[in-house]
PDB file of C-alpha atoms in Angstrom:
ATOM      1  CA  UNK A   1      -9.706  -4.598  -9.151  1.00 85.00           C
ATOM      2  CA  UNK A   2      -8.985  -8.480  -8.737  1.00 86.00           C
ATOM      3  CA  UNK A   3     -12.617  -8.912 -10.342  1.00 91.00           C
ATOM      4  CA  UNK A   4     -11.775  -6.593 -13.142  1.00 89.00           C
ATOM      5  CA  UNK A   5      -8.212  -8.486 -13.990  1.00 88.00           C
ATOM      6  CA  UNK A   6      -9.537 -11.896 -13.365  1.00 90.00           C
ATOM      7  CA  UNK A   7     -12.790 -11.106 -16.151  1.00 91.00           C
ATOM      8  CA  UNK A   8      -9.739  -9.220 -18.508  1.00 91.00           C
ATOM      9  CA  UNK A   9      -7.001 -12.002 -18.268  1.00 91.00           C
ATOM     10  CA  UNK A  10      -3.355 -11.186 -18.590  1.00 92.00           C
ATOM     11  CA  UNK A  11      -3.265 -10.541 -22.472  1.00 94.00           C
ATOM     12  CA  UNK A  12      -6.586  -7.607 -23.042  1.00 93.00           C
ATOM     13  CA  UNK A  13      -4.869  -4.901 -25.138  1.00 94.00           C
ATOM     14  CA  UNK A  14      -5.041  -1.659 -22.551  1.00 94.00           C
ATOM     15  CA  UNK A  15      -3.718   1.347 -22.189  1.00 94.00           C
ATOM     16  CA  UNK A  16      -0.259   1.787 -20.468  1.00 94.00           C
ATOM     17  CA  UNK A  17       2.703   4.254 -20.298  1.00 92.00           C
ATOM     18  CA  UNK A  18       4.532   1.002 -21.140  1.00 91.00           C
ATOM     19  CA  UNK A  19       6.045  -0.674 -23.889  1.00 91.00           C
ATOM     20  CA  UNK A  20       3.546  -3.395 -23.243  1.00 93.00           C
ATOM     21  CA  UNK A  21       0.146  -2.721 -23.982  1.00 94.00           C
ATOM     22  CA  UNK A  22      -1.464  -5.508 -21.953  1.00 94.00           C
ATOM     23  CA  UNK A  23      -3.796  -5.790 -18.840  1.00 93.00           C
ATOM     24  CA  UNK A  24      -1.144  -8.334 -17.565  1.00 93.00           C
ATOM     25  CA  UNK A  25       1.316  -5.349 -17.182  1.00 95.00           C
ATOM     26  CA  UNK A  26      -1.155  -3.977 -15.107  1.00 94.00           C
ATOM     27  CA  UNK A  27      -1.684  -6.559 -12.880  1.00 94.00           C
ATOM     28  CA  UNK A  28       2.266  -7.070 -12.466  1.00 95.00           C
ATOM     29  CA  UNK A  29       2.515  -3.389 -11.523  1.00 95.00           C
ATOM     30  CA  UNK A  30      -0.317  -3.662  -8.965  1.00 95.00           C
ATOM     31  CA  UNK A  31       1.169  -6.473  -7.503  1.00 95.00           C
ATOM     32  CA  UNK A  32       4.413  -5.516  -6.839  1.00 97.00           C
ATOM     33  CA  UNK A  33       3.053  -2.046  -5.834  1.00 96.00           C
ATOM     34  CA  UNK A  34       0.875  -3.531  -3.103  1.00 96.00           C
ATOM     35  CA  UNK A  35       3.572  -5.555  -1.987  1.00 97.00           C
ATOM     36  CA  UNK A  36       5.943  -2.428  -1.323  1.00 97.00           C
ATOM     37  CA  UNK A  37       3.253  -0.594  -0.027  1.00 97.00           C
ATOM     38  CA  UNK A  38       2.439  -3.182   2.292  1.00 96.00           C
ATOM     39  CA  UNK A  39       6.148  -3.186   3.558  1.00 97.00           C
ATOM     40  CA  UNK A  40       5.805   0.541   4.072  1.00 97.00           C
ATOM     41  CA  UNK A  41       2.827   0.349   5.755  1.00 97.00           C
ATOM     42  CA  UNK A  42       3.930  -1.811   7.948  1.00 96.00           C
ATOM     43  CA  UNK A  43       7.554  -0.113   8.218  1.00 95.00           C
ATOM     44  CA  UNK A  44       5.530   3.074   9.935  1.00 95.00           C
ATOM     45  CA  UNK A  45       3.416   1.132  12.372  1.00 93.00           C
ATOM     46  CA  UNK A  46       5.921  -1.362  13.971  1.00 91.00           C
ATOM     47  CA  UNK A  47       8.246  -4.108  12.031  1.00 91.00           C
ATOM     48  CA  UNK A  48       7.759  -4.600   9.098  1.00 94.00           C
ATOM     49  CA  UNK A  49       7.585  -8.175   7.068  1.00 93.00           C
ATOM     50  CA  UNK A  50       9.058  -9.251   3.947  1.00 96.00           C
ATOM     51  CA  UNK A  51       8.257  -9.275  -0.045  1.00 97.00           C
ATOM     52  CA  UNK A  52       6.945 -13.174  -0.561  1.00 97.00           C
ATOM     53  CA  UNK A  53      10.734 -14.262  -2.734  1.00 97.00           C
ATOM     54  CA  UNK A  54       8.866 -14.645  -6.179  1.00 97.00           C
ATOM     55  CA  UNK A  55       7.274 -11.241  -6.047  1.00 98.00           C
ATOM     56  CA  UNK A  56      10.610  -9.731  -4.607  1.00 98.00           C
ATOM     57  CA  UNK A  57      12.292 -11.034  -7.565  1.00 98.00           C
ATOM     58  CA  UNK A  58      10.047 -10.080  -9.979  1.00 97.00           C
ATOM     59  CA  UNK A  59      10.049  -6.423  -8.443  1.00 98.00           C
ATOM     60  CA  UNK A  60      13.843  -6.497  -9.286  1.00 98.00           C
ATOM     61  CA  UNK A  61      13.089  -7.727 -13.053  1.00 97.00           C
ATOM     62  CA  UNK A  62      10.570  -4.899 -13.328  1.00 96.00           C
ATOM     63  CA  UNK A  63      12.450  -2.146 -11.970  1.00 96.00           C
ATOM     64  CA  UNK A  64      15.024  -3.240 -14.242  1.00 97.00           C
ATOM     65  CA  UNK A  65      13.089  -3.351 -17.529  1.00 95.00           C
ATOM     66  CA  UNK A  66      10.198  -1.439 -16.822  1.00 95.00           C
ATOM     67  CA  UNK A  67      10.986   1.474 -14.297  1.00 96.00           C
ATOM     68  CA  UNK A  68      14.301   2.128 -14.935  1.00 96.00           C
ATOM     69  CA  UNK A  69      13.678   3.143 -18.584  1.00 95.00           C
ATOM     70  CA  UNK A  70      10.842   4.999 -17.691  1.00 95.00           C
ATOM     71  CA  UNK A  71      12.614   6.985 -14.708  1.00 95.00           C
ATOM     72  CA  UNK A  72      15.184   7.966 -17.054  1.00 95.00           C
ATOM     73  CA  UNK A  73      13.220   9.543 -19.804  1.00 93.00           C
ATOM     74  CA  UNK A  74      10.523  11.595 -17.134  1.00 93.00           C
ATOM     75  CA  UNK A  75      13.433  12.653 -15.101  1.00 91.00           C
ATOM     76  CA  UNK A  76      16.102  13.409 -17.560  1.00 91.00           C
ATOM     77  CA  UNK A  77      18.454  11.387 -16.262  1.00 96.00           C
ATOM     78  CA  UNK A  78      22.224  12.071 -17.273  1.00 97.00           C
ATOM     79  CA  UNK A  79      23.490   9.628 -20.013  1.00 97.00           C
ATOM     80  CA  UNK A  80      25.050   6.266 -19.073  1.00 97.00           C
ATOM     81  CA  UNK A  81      28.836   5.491 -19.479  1.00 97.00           C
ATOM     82  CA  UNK A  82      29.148   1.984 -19.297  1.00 96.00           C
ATOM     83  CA  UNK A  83      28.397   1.451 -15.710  1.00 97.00           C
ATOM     84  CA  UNK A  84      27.865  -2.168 -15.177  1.00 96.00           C
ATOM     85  CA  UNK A  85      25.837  -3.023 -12.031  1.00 97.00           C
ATOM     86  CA  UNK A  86      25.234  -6.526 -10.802  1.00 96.00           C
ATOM     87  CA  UNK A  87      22.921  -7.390  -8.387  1.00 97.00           C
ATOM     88  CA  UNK A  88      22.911 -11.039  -6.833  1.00 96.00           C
ATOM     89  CA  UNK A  89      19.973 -12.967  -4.824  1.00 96.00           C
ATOM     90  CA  UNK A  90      21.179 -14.796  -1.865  1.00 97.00           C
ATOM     91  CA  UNK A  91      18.164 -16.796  -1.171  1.00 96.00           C
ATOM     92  CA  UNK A  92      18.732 -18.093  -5.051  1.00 94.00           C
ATOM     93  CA  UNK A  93      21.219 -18.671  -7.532  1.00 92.00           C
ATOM     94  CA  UNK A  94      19.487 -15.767  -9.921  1.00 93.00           C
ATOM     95  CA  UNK A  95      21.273 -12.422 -10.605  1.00 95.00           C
ATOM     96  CA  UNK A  96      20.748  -9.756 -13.015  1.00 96.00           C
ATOM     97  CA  UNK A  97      23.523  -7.397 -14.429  1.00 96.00           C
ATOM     98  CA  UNK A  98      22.748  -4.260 -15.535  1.00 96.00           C
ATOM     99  CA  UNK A  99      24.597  -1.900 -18.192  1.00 96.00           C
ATOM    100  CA  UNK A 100      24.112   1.780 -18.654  1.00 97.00           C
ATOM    101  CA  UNK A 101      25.094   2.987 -22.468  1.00 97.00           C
ATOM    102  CA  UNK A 102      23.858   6.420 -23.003  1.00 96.00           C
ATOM    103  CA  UNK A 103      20.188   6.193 -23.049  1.00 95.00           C
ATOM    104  CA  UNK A 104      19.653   2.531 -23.021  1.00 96.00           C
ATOM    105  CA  UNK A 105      19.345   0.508 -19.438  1.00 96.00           C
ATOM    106  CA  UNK A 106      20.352  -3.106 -20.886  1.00 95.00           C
ATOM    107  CA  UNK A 107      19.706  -6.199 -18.882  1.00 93.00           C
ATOM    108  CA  UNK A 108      22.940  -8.601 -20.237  1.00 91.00           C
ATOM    109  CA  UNK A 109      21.386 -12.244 -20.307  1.00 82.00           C
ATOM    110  CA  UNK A 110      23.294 -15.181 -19.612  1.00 73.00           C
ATOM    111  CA  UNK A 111      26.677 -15.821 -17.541  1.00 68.00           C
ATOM    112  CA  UNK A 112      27.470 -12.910 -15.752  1.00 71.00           C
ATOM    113  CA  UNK A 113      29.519 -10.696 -17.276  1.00 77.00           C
ATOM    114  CA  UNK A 114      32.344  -8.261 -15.458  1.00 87.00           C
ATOM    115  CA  UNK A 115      29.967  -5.680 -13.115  1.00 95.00           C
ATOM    116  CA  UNK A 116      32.060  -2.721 -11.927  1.00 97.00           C
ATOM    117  CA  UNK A 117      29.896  -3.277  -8.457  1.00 97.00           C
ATOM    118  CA  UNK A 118      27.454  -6.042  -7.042  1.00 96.00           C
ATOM    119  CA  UNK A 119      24.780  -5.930  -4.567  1.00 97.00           C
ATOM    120  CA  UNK A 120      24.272  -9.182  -2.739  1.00 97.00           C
ATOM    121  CA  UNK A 121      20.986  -9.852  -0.749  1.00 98.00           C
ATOM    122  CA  UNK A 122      17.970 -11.570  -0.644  1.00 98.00           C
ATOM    123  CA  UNK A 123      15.010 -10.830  -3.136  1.00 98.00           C
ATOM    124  CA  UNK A 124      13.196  -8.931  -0.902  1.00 98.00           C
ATOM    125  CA  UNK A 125      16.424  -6.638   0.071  1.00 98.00           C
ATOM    126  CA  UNK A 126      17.039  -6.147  -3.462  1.00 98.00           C
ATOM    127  CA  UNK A 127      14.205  -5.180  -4.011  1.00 98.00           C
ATOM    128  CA  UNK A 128      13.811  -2.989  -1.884  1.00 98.00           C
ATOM    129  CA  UNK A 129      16.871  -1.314  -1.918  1.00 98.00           C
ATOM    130  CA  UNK A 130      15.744  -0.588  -5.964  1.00 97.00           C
ATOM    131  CA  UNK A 131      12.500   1.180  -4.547  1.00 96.00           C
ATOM    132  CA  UNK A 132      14.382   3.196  -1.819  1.00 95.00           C
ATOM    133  CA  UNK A 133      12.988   1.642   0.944  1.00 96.00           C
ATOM    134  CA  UNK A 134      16.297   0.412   2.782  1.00 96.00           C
ATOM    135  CA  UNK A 135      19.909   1.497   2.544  1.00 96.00           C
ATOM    136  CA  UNK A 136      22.360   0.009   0.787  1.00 95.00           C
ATOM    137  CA  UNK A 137      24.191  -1.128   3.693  1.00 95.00           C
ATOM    138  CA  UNK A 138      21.299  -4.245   4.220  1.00 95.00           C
ATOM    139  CA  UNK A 139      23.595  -5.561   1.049  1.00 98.00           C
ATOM    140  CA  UNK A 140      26.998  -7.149   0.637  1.00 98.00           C
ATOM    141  CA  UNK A 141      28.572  -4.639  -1.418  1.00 97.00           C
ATOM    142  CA  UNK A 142      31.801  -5.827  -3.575  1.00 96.00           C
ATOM    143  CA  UNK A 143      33.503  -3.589  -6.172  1.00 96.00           C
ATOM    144  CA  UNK A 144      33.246   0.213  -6.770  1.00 96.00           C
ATOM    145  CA  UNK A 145      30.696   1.134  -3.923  1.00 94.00           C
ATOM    146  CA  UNK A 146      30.674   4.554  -4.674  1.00 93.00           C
ATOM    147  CA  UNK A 147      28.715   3.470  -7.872  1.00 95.00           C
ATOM    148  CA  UNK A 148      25.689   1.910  -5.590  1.00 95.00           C
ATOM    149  CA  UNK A 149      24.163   5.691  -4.633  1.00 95.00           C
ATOM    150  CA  UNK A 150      24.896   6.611  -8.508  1.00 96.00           C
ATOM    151  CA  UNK A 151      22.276   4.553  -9.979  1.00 97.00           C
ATOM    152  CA  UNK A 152      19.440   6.544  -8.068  1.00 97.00           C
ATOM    153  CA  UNK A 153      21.455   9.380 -10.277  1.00 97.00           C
ATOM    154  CA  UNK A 154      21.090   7.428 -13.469  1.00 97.00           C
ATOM    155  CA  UNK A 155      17.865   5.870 -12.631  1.00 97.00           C
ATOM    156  CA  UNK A 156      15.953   8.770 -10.627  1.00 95.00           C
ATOM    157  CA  UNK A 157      13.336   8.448  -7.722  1.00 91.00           C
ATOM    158  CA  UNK A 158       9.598   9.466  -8.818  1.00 80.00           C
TER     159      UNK A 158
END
């Protein structure tokens, strides 16, 4: 596989269930899906390590813009109402807040705007916690916690 996207390059029209069309989506998906795979493998056969910080953070981007979308529409997910979700890196000054609005999951650029709960933790934790792998309470929760368990509502497991 690393043969076949080093000899494509990130920008090959392919096939993909995405938006994007490229072979670079590919090789983002792969890569963050080897690195949680690798956590879980190691999870079930002693402890297990952590998400290198750049991949970590991408995995939160992607799950954000990519999976969340995607979840919604296979899964039927109930419409959002406005629920505004922030969730903040502590190993870096990034965040990303998050607003359900009916169909749409919109990532809101810039300064951080009002977030009716935040999830503080490292990349990796965030991460993570977006792929089910650990509980919400490895994260600093501030806000309306009761919203934290509803996003796997509005943004379903596969």
């Amino acid at each position: 596989m690393a043969g076949l996207f080093a000899e494509l390059g990130p920008d090959t029209t392919v096939w993909t269930w995405s938006v994007e069309q490229t072979s670079g989506f590919w090789l983002r998906m792969q890569l963050i899906e080897l690195a949680v795979h690798r956590w879980d493998a190691e999870s079930a056969t002693g402890t297990p390590g952590t998400l290198a910080p750049d991949v970590a953070a991408d995995a939160v981007t992607q799950t954000i813009q990519v999976m969340a979308p995607a979840r919604r529409g296979w899964r039927q997910a109930p419409p959002g109402a406005g629920e505004r979700y922030r969730f903040r890196r502590t190993d870096s000054p990034e965040s990303w807040t998050v607003l359900f609005s009916g169909d749409q999951v919109l990532l809101v650029p810039g300064v951080p705007s009002p977030a009716d709960v935040e999830a503080e933790g490292s990349a990796c934790d965030l991460a993570l916690f977006l792929w089910g792998r650990v509980p919400a309470t490895r994260l600093r929760v501030t806000g309306d916690a009761a919203l934290l368990p509803h996003w796997f509502t509005l943004v379903p497991p596969v």
